Amino acid sequence: MDPEKYINPFTDYGFKRIFGMEANKDLLIDFLNQLLEGQEKPIIDLKYLPTEHLGATEYDRRAVFDLYCTTSDGDYFLVEMQMAAHKFIKDRTLFYATFPVQSQAKKGDWDFNLKKVYAVGILKFCFDESSGTSPFDVKTVAQLHNSESKELFYDKLNLIFLEMPKFTKSWQECETRFEKWLYLLKNLPLLDRMPEKLKEQIFTKLFEIAEISKMNAEEYRSYFQSRKVHWDNYSAFMTATEKGLQKGLQQGLEQGLEQGIEIGIEQGKQVGQLSGTLETLFQLYRDGDVSLEKTSSRMKVLLGQGNDDLVKEYLKKLGLSLSVDPASGVTD
């Protein structure tokens, strides 16, 4: 039996099954409309475009987008999921956004009147503190502004980032449909059933197409392979993070107390993220959305990352006791 009931949207297959199929484009339209609510007129229809975009010459670099589409008004959307932190994610997003800008050039006479371009990045990480983004707001919208007057200078190039770790609401706390979308993108594979407050037509369809047991054999193989890649990437990311922390701690000890304190603060942030993950799992169990078996299993996966006391504290909340033997691993 598959440990998850619903697909993970942060896998390549899961993301494209939800948002990248012609039969499900109403889901993408609704998500984009909620994302842009109050900023633009609603999207009525859209057309999927090839995700591989070649440069103007054979020497130009090519770009492969997760999703690429145009609306009935002619505006362009690039939508991507990004699992691991990327040092140059802003540069990468801007680079990708230039392809639909350049593709609008016409043969013969042309007045340079461009359609709008939106590059949307759904991130499973947060920008660093020097990025200029809010420490509280999940959504960041970047446009060209006059640096003197601060007024909008140009509105046809839009970079939109969603820093998903900043979204911490439970499903009971979600008020807008956009918040419900954020909740599902973040928590869908953790759920055992559809939360009562999310029982709207658009989300009912989402849960139906996301249910793993309803996949045929070929679909399941594709999803399993996609999930394996997701696990491998996550494992590589965690390994690199752990090595980076160890190196940073040693550098802190060598370079003095001040830098050591900074490293300690960074480690404190990681503990805070772990605490948030554990609290989300506990709330899902308490609300009846996830079984005790699945909740405890997912918490135990977090053992061995340097904060076992915190994990065991939450396991006790579930009524479980657990000891950790460093030599042999975990023993119930």
mmCIF file of C-alpha atoms in Angstrom:
data_model
loop_
_atom_site.group_PDB
_atom_site.id
_atom_site.type_symbol
_atom_site.label_atom_id
_atom_site.label_comp_id
_atom_site.label_asym_id
_atom_site.label_seq_id
_atom_site.Cartn_x
_atom_site.Cartn_y
_atom_site.Cartn_z
ATOM 1 C CA MET A 1 0.000 0.000 0.000
ATOM 2 C CA ASP A 2 1.339 3.434 -0.891
ATOM 3 C CA PRO A 3 2.227 5.467 2.254
ATOM 4 C CA GLU A 4 0.607 8.554 0.751
ATOM 5 C CA LYS A 5 -2.978 8.867 -0.404
ATOM 6 C CA TYR A 6 -2.431 11.964 -2.555
ATOM 7 C CA ILE A 7 0.379 12.972 -4.894
ATOM 8 C CA ASN A 8 3.099 15.403 -3.923
ATOM 9 C CA PRO A 9 2.761 18.629 -5.987
ATOM 10 C CA PHE A 10 6.494 19.256 -5.583
ATOM 11 C CA THR A 11 7.328 16.245 -7.737
ATOM 12 C CA ASP A 12 7.599 16.869 -11.456
ATOM 13 C CA TYR A 13 4.812 14.421 -12.283
ATOM 14 C CA GLY A 14 2.561 15.626 -9.459
ATOM 15 C CA PHE A 15 2.919 19.274 -10.454
ATOM 16 C CA LYS A 16 2.199 18.614 -14.122
ATOM 17 C CA ARG A 17 -0.695 16.250 -13.366
ATOM 18 C CA ILE A 18 -2.401 18.995 -11.368
ATOM 19 C CA PHE A 19 -1.535 22.032 -13.472
ATOM 20 C CA GLY A 20 -0.109 20.875 -16.791
ATOM 21 C CA MET A 21 -2.840 18.762 -18.389
ATOM 22 C CA GLU A 22 -5.409 20.130 -20.830
ATOM 23 C CA ALA A 23 -8.221 18.358 -18.971
ATOM 24 C CA ASN A 24 -7.183 20.082 -15.743
ATOM 25 C CA LYS A 25 -6.372 23.563 -17.002
ATOM 26 C CA ASP A 26 -9.305 24.946 -15.008
ATOM 27 C CA LEU A 27 -7.179 24.239 -11.916
ATOM 28 C CA LEU A 28 -4.288 26.310 -13.275
ATOM 29 C CA ILE A 29 -6.660 29.105 -14.321
ATOM 30 C CA ASP A 30 -8.204 29.234 -10.853
ATOM 31 C CA PHE A 31 -4.817 29.182 -9.122
ATOM 32 C CA LEU A 32 -3.443 32.000 -11.295
ATOM 33 C CA ASN A 33 -6.605 34.061 -10.830
ATOM 34 C CA GLN A 34 -6.293 33.739 -7.054
ATOM 35 C CA LEU A 35 -2.592 34.570 -7.259
ATOM 36 C CA LEU A 36 -3.319 37.778 -9.213
ATOM 37 C CA GLU A 37 -6.608 38.705 -7.552
ATOM 38 C CA GLY A 38 -6.985 42.466 -7.318
ATOM 39 C CA GLN A 39 -4.060 43.059 -9.683
ATOM 40 C CA GLU A 40 -5.355 41.927 -13.061
ATOM 41 C CA LYS A 41 -8.643 41.061 -14.748
ATOM 42 C CA PRO A 42 -9.530 37.366 -14.459
ATOM 43 C CA ILE A 43 -8.043 34.834 -16.861
ATOM 44 C CA ILE A 44 -10.840 33.266 -18.916
ATOM 45 C CA ASP A 45 -8.875 30.686 -20.875
ATOM 46 C CA LEU A 46 -5.299 29.688 -21.591
ATOM 47 C CA LYS A 47 -3.319 27.641 -24.071
ATOM 48 C CA TYR A 48 -0.366 25.441 -23.160
ATOM 49 C CA LEU A 49 2.836 26.087 -25.111
ATOM 50 C CA PRO A 50 5.896 23.850 -25.615
ATOM 51 C CA THR A 51 7.984 23.899 -22.445
ATOM 52 C CA GLU A 52 11.310 23.705 -24.305
ATOM 53 C CA HIS A 53 12.305 27.099 -25.665
ATOM 54 C CA LEU A 54 15.388 27.474 -27.855
ATOM 55 C CA GLY A 55 17.471 30.603 -28.230
ATOM 56 C CA ALA A 56 17.624 32.657 -31.400
ATOM 57 C CA THR A 57 20.761 30.848 -32.615
ATOM 58 C CA GLU A 58 22.367 27.469 -32.013
ATOM 59 C CA TYR A 59 24.830 29.171 -29.684
ATOM 60 C CA ASP A 60 22.155 30.595 -27.401
ATOM 61 C CA ARG A 61 21.263 28.701 -24.264
ATOM 62 C CA ARG A 62 17.938 26.950 -24.176
ATOM 63 C CA ALA A 63 15.378 26.989 -21.369
ATOM 64 C CA VAL A 64 13.054 24.203 -20.286
ATOM 65 C CA PHE A 65 10.090 25.465 -18.283
ATOM 66 C CA ASP A 66 7.846 23.423 -15.972
ATOM 67 C CA LEU A 67 4.754 25.104 -17.428
ATOM 68 C CA TYR A 68 4.474 27.657 -20.216
ATOM 69 C CA CYS A 69 1.172 29.042 -21.416
ATOM 70 C CA THR A 70 -0.555 32.076 -22.880
ATOM 71 C CA THR A 71 -3.954 33.498 -21.955
ATOM 72 C CA SER A 72 -6.793 34.433 -24.292
ATOM 73 C CA ASP A 73 -5.606 38.054 -23.888
ATOM 74 C CA GLY A 74 -2.148 37.116 -25.147
ATOM 75 C CA ASP A 75 -0.283 37.397 -21.839
ATOM 76 C CA TYR A 76 2.411 34.813 -21.078
ATOM 77 C CA PHE A 77 2.879 32.737 -17.926
ATOM 78 C CA LEU A 78 5.840 30.640 -16.827
ATOM 79 C CA VAL A 79 5.137 28.578 -13.709
ATOM 80 C CA GLU A 80 7.819 26.568 -11.917
ATOM 81 C CA MET A 81 8.226 24.556 -8.746
ATOM 82 C CA GLN A 82 11.641 24.848 -7.100
ATOM 83 C CA MET A 83 12.519 22.271 -4.467
ATOM 84 C CA ALA A 84 16.041 23.185 -3.341
ATOM 85 C CA ALA A 85 17.490 26.605 -2.578
ATOM 86 C CA HIS A 86 19.137 28.167 -5.617
ATOM 87 C CA LYS A 87 21.730 30.896 -5.121
ATOM 88 C CA PHE A 88 20.768 32.677 -8.337
ATOM 89 C CA ILE A 89 17.042 31.921 -8.410
ATOM 90 C CA LYS A 90 16.178 35.557 -9.218
ATOM 91 C CA ASP A 91 18.662 35.654 -12.100
ATOM 92 C CA ARG A 92 17.397 32.301 -13.360
ATOM 93 C CA THR A 93 13.778 33.440 -13.246
ATOM 94 C CA LEU A 94 14.593 36.682 -15.046
ATOM 95 C CA PHE A 95 16.592 34.762 -17.659
ATOM 96 C CA TYR A 96 13.624 32.493 -18.325
ATOM 97 C CA ALA A 97 11.265 35.469 -18.513
ATOM 98 C CA THR A 98 13.272 36.945 -21.386
ATOM 99 C CA PHE A 99 12.303 34.071 -23.701
ATOM 100 C CA PRO A 100 8.587 34.939 -23.960
ATOM 101 C CA VAL A 101 9.576 38.611 -24.241
ATOM 102 C CA GLN A 102 11.835 37.947 -27.237
ATOM 103 C CA SER A 103 9.406 35.479 -28.799
ATOM 104 C CA GLN A 104 6.930 38.312 -29.357
ATOM 105 C CA ALA A 105 9.115 39.927 -32.023
ATOM 106 C CA LYS A 106 7.369 39.992 -35.403
ATOM 107 C CA LYS A 107 8.759 39.879 -38.910
ATOM 108 C CA GLY A 108 8.592 43.096 -40.871
ATOM 109 C CA ASP A 109 7.339 46.301 -39.289
ATOM 110 C CA TRP A 110 6.745 46.082 -35.540
ATOM 111 C CA ASP A 111 6.062 48.771 -32.950
ATOM 112 C CA PHE A 112 7.486 46.845 -29.919
ATOM 113 C CA ASN A 113 4.113 46.693 -28.178
ATOM 114 C CA LEU A 114 4.590 43.732 -25.835
ATOM 115 C CA LYS A 115 2.137 41.527 -24.000
ATOM 116 C CA LYS A 116 2.635 40.999 -20.286
ATOM 117 C CA VAL A 117 4.930 38.258 -19.030
ATOM 118 C CA TYR A 118 4.544 36.598 -15.628
ATOM 119 C CA ALA A 119 7.227 34.286 -14.246
ATOM 120 C CA VAL A 120 5.888 32.476 -11.181
ATOM 121 C CA GLY A 121 8.212 30.559 -8.867
ATOM 122 C CA ILE A 122 6.691 28.302 -6.201
ATOM 123 C CA LEU A 123 9.591 27.782 -3.804
ATOM 124 C CA LYS A 124 10.039 25.162 -1.116
ATOM 125 C CA PHE A 125 12.582 27.430 0.559
ATOM 126 C CA CYS A 126 12.911 31.062 1.625
ATOM 127 C CA PHE A 127 15.178 33.763 0.313
ATOM 128 C CA ASP A 128 17.968 34.841 2.634
ATOM 129 C CA GLU A 129 17.475 37.894 4.829
ATOM 130 C CA SER A 130 19.339 40.209 2.438
ATOM 131 C CA SER A 131 16.981 39.451 -0.447
ATOM 132 C CA GLY A 132 14.655 42.378 0.198
ATOM 133 C CA THR A 133 11.612 40.138 0.667
ATOM 134 C CA SER A 134 9.356 40.346 3.703
ATOM 135 C CA PRO A 135 10.049 37.856 6.513
ATOM 136 C CA PHE A 136 6.290 37.367 6.857
ATOM 137 C CA ASP A 137 4.709 37.635 3.400
ATOM 138 C CA VAL A 138 4.510 34.430 1.394
ATOM 139 C CA LYS A 139 4.093 36.254 -1.927
ATOM 140 C CA THR A 140 6.598 38.651 -3.457
ATOM 141 C CA VAL A 141 5.755 40.525 -6.674
ATOM 142 C CA ALA A 142 8.666 42.232 -8.434
ATOM 143 C CA GLN A 143 8.110 44.840 -11.168
ATOM 144 C CA LEU A 144 10.098 47.766 -12.548
ATOM 145 C CA HIS A 145 9.701 50.844 -10.353
ATOM 146 C CA ASN A 146 11.157 54.352 -10.500
ATOM 147 C CA SER A 147 13.902 54.297 -7.863
ATOM 148 C CA GLU A 148 13.356 57.988 -7.105
ATOM 149 C CA SER A 149 9.574 58.295 -6.883
ATOM 150 C CA LYS A 150 8.961 54.598 -6.046
ATOM 151 C CA GLU A 151 6.101 54.641 -8.563
ATOM 152 C CA LEU A 152 5.475 51.800 -10.983
ATOM 153 C CA PHE A 153 7.487 52.393 -14.154
ATOM 154 C CA TYR A 154 6.675 49.280 -16.209
ATOM 155 C CA ASP A 155 4.086 46.585 -15.526
ATOM 156 C CA LYS A 156 4.611 44.131 -18.378
ATOM 157 C CA LEU A 157 7.417 42.145 -16.731
ATOM 158 C CA ASN A 158 6.351 40.464 -13.494
ATOM 159 C CA LEU A 159 8.374 38.105 -11.316
ATOM 160 C CA ILE A 160 6.246 36.446 -8.640
ATOM 161 C CA PHE A 161 7.694 34.235 -5.908
ATOM 162 C CA LEU A 162 5.850 32.154 -3.317
ATOM 163 C CA GLU A 163 8.061 31.253 -0.339
ATOM 164 C CA MET A 164 6.059 28.245 0.841
ATOM 165 C CA PRO A 165 7.787 27.688 4.236
ATOM 166 C CA LYS A 166 6.375 31.061 5.322
ATOM 167 C CA PHE A 167 2.830 29.749 4.968
ATOM 168 C CA THR A 168 1.979 28.218 8.351
ATOM 169 C CA LYS A 169 -1.825 28.383 8.539
ATOM 170 C CA SER A 170 -3.934 25.335 9.293
ATOM 171 C CA TRP A 171 -6.875 24.589 7.002
ATOM 172 C CA GLN A 172 -9.222 25.993 9.660
ATOM 173 C CA GLU A 173 -7.393 29.340 9.482
ATOM 174 C CA CYS A 174 -7.568 29.650 5.686
ATOM 175 C CA GLU A 175 -9.970 32.432 4.703
ATOM 176 C CA THR A 176 -9.359 33.103 1.013
ATOM 177 C CA ARG A 177 -9.233 30.616 -1.836
ATOM 178 C CA PHE A 178 -5.622 31.635 -2.441
ATOM 179 C CA GLU A 179 -4.748 30.583 1.118
ATOM 180 C CA LYS A 180 -6.523 27.275 0.513
ATOM 181 C CA TRP A 181 -4.409 26.748 -2.602
ATOM 182 C CA LEU A 182 -1.244 27.445 -0.606
ATOM 183 C CA TYR A 183 -2.349 25.042 2.107
ATOM 184 C CA LEU A 184 -2.958 22.233 -0.385
ATOM 185 C CA LEU A 185 0.262 22.777 -2.332
ATOM 186 C CA LYS A 186 2.181 22.504 0.920
ATOM 187 C CA ASN A 187 0.238 19.756 2.703
ATOM 188 C CA LEU A 188 -1.552 17.619 0.099
ATOM 189 C CA PRO A 189 0.645 14.477 0.481
ATOM 190 C CA LEU A 190 0.183 14.613 4.267
ATOM 191 C CA LEU A 191 -3.614 14.388 4.130
ATOM 192 C CA ASP A 192 -5.799 11.316 4.416
ATOM 193 C CA ARG A 193 -9.008 13.082 3.434
ATOM 194 C CA MET A 194 -10.331 16.378 2.119
ATOM 195 C CA PRO A 195 -10.725 18.947 4.942
ATOM 196 C CA GLU A 196 -14.295 20.126 5.434
ATOM 197 C CA LYS A 197 -13.527 23.796 4.822
ATOM 198 C CA LEU A 198 -11.958 23.012 1.446
ATOM 199 C CA LYS A 199 -15.001 21.270 -0.008
ATOM 200 C CA GLU A 200 -15.418 23.513 -3.028
ATOM 201 C CA GLN A 201 -15.908 22.310 -6.592
ATOM 202 C CA ILE A 202 -12.417 23.242 -7.759
ATOM 203 C CA PHE A 203 -10.741 21.468 -4.830
ATOM 204 C CA THR A 204 -13.001 18.426 -5.116
ATOM 205 C CA LYS A 205 -11.605 17.960 -8.619
ATOM 206 C CA LEU A 206 -8.068 18.464 -7.327
ATOM 207 C CA PHE A 207 -8.475 15.716 -4.735
ATOM 208 C CA GLU A 208 -9.955 13.361 -7.329
ATOM 209 C CA ILE A 209 -7.059 13.680 -9.775
ATOM 210 C CA ALA A 210 -4.489 13.671 -6.950
ATOM 211 C CA GLU A 211 -5.603 10.353 -5.452
ATOM 212 C CA ILE A 212 -2.840 7.825 -6.069
ATOM 213 C CA SER A 213 -5.124 4.776 -5.914
ATOM 214 C CA LYS A 214 -7.036 6.054 -8.963
ATOM 215 C CA MET A 215 -3.948 6.050 -11.187
ATOM 216 C CA ASN A 216 -3.497 3.367 -13.813
ATOM 217 C CA ALA A 217 -0.298 1.305 -13.875
ATOM 218 C CA GLU A 218 1.533 3.595 -16.297
ATOM 219 C CA GLU A 219 0.580 6.736 -14.375
ATOM 220 C CA TYR A 220 1.706 5.185 -11.103
ATOM 221 C CA ARG A 221 5.078 4.152 -12.575
ATOM 222 C CA SER A 222 5.606 7.702 -13.834
ATOM 223 C CA TYR A 223 4.685 9.163 -10.461
ATOM 224 C CA PHE A 224 6.826 6.677 -8.531
ATOM 225 C CA GLN A 225 9.841 7.501 -10.698
ATOM 226 C CA SER A 226 9.191 11.215 -10.271
ATOM 227 C CA ARG A 227 8.893 10.773 -6.518
ATOM 228 C CA LYS A 228 12.141 8.800 -6.416
ATOM 229 C CA VAL A 229 13.917 11.687 -8.150
ATOM 230 C CA HIS A 230 12.304 14.031 -5.609
ATOM 231 C CA TRP A 231 13.588 11.892 -2.714
ATOM 232 C CA ASP A 232 17.080 11.682 -4.227
ATOM 233 C CA ASN A 233 17.217 15.446 -4.710
ATOM 234 C CA TYR A 234 15.982 16.046 -1.167
ATOM 235 C CA SER A 235 18.541 13.618 0.244
ATOM 236 C CA ALA A 236 21.342 15.333 -1.689
ATOM 237 C CA PHE A 237 20.109 18.728 -0.488
ATOM 238 C CA MET A 238 20.014 17.623 3.176
ATOM 239 C CA THR A 239 23.488 16.080 2.881
ATOM 240 C CA ALA A 240 24.893 19.289 1.410
ATOM 241 C CA THR A 241 23.124 21.323 4.105
ATOM 242 C CA GLU A 242 24.550 19.150 6.883
ATOM 243 C CA LYS A 243 28.072 19.406 5.471
ATOM 244 C CA GLY A 244 27.643 23.148 5.118
ATOM 245 C CA LEU A 245 26.539 23.464 8.749
ATOM 246 C CA GLN A 246 29.510 21.425 9.970
ATOM 247 C CA LYS A 247 31.915 23.505 7.895
ATOM 248 C CA GLY A 248 30.271 26.722 9.044
ATOM 249 C CA LEU A 249 30.498 25.706 12.700
ATOM 250 C CA GLN A 250 34.198 24.910 12.347
ATOM 251 C CA GLN A 251 34.786 28.235 10.603
ATOM 252 C CA GLY A 252 32.896 29.960 13.392
ATOM 253 C CA LEU A 253 35.110 28.359 16.019
ATOM 254 C CA GLU A 254 38.221 29.298 14.073
ATOM 255 C CA GLN A 255 37.207 32.852 13.212
ATOM 256 C CA GLY A 256 35.830 33.954 16.560
ATOM 257 C CA LEU A 257 32.793 34.289 18.763
ATOM 258 C CA GLU A 258 30.886 36.793 16.615
ATOM 259 C CA GLN A 259 30.705 34.516 13.589
ATOM 260 C CA GLY A 260 30.043 31.565 15.878
ATOM 261 C CA ILE A 261 26.979 33.397 17.183
ATOM 262 C CA GLU A 262 25.777 34.044 13.632
ATOM 263 C CA ILE A 263 26.084 30.349 12.852
ATOM 264 C CA GLY A 264 24.206 29.534 16.050
ATOM 265 C CA ILE A 265 21.397 31.828 14.946
ATOM 266 C CA GLU A 266 21.249 30.061 11.582
ATOM 267 C CA GLN A 267 21.059 26.700 13.327
ATOM 268 C CA GLY A 268 18.285 28.119 15.505
ATOM 269 C CA LYS A 269 16.325 28.941 12.365
ATOM 270 C CA GLN A 270 16.595 25.326 11.255
ATOM 271 C CA VAL A 271 15.274 24.162 14.627
ATOM 272 C CA GLY A 272 12.376 26.569 14.147
ATOM 273 C CA GLN A 273 11.608 25.078 10.735
ATOM 274 C CA LEU A 274 11.684 21.564 12.213
ATOM 275 C CA SER A 275 9.357 22.665 14.993
ATOM 276 C CA GLY A 276 6.960 24.100 12.414
ATOM 277 C CA THR A 277 6.960 20.826 10.467
ATOM 278 C CA LEU A 278 6.290 18.792 13.615
ATOM 279 C CA GLU A 279 3.512 21.131 14.709
ATOM 280 C CA THR A 280 1.844 20.883 11.281
ATOM 281 C CA LEU A 281 1.962 17.080 11.435
ATOM 282 C CA PHE A 282 0.549 17.107 14.956
ATOM 283 C CA GLN A 283 -2.295 19.459 14.020
ATOM 284 C CA LEU A 284 -3.213 17.324 11.000
ATOM 285 C CA TYR A 285 -3.389 14.271 13.275
ATOM 286 C CA ARG A 286 -5.342 16.109 15.966
ATOM 287 C CA ASP A 287 -7.876 17.338 13.391
ATOM 288 C CA GLY A 288 -8.377 13.815 12.074
ATOM 289 C CA ASP A 289 -6.849 14.471 8.645
ATOM 290 C CA VAL A 290 -3.937 12.033 9.078
ATOM 291 C CA SER A 291 -3.845 8.693 10.914
ATOM 292 C CA LEU A 292 -1.702 8.052 13.991
ATOM 293 C CA GLU A 293 0.395 5.515 12.080
ATOM 294 C CA LYS A 294 1.231 7.927 9.258
ATOM 295 C CA THR A 295 1.844 10.840 11.628
ATOM 296 C CA SER A 296 4.286 8.880 13.790
ATOM 297 C CA SER A 297 6.012 7.454 10.706
ATOM 298 C CA ARG A 298 6.554 10.919 9.242
ATOM 299 C CA MET A 299 7.835 12.260 12.558
ATOM 300 C CA LYS A 300 10.313 9.389 12.918
ATOM 301 C CA VAL A 301 11.786 10.247 9.518
ATOM 302 C CA LEU A 302 12.938 13.527 11.095
ATOM 303 C CA LEU A 303 15.061 11.719 13.680
ATOM 304 C CA GLY A 304 18.813 11.773 13.309
ATOM 305 C CA GLN A 305 19.025 15.393 12.142
ATOM 306 C CA GLY A 306 20.474 16.733 15.392
ATOM 307 C CA ASN A 307 17.229 17.619 17.194
ATOM 308 C CA ASP A 308 15.931 14.248 18.341
ATOM 309 C CA ASP A 309 14.698 15.602 21.691
ATOM 310 C CA LEU A 310 12.250 17.868 19.874
ATOM 311 C CA VAL A 311 11.002 15.016 17.689
ATOM 312 C CA LYS A 312 10.571 12.729 20.712
ATOM 313 C CA GLU A 313 8.641 15.484 22.489
ATOM 314 C CA TYR A 314 6.068 15.483 19.683
ATOM 315 C CA LEU A 315 5.979 11.689 19.586
ATOM 316 C CA LYS A 316 5.061 11.792 23.279
ATOM 317 C CA LYS A 317 2.187 14.122 22.392
ATOM 318 C CA LEU A 318 0.922 11.307 20.202
ATOM 319 C CA GLY A 319 1.088 8.961 23.199
ATOM 320 C CA LEU A 320 4.210 7.209 21.918
ATOM 321 C CA SER A 321 7.580 6.660 23.535
ATOM 322 C CA LEU A 322 10.747 6.143 21.559
ATOM 323 C CA SER A 323 14.425 5.746 22.316
ATOM 324 C CA VAL A 324 17.305 6.348 19.952
ATOM 325 C CA ASP A 325 20.385 4.133 19.973
ATOM 326 C CA PRO A 326 23.200 6.003 18.149
ATOM 327 C CA ALA A 327 24.895 2.726 17.277
ATOM 328 C CA SER A 328 21.951 0.789 15.948
ATOM 329 C CA GLY A 329 19.380 3.446 15.062
ATOM 330 C CA VAL A 330 15.835 3.903 16.284
ATOM 331 C CA THR A 331 14.171 1.508 18.698
ATOM 332 C CA ASP A 332 10.521 1.764 19.766
#
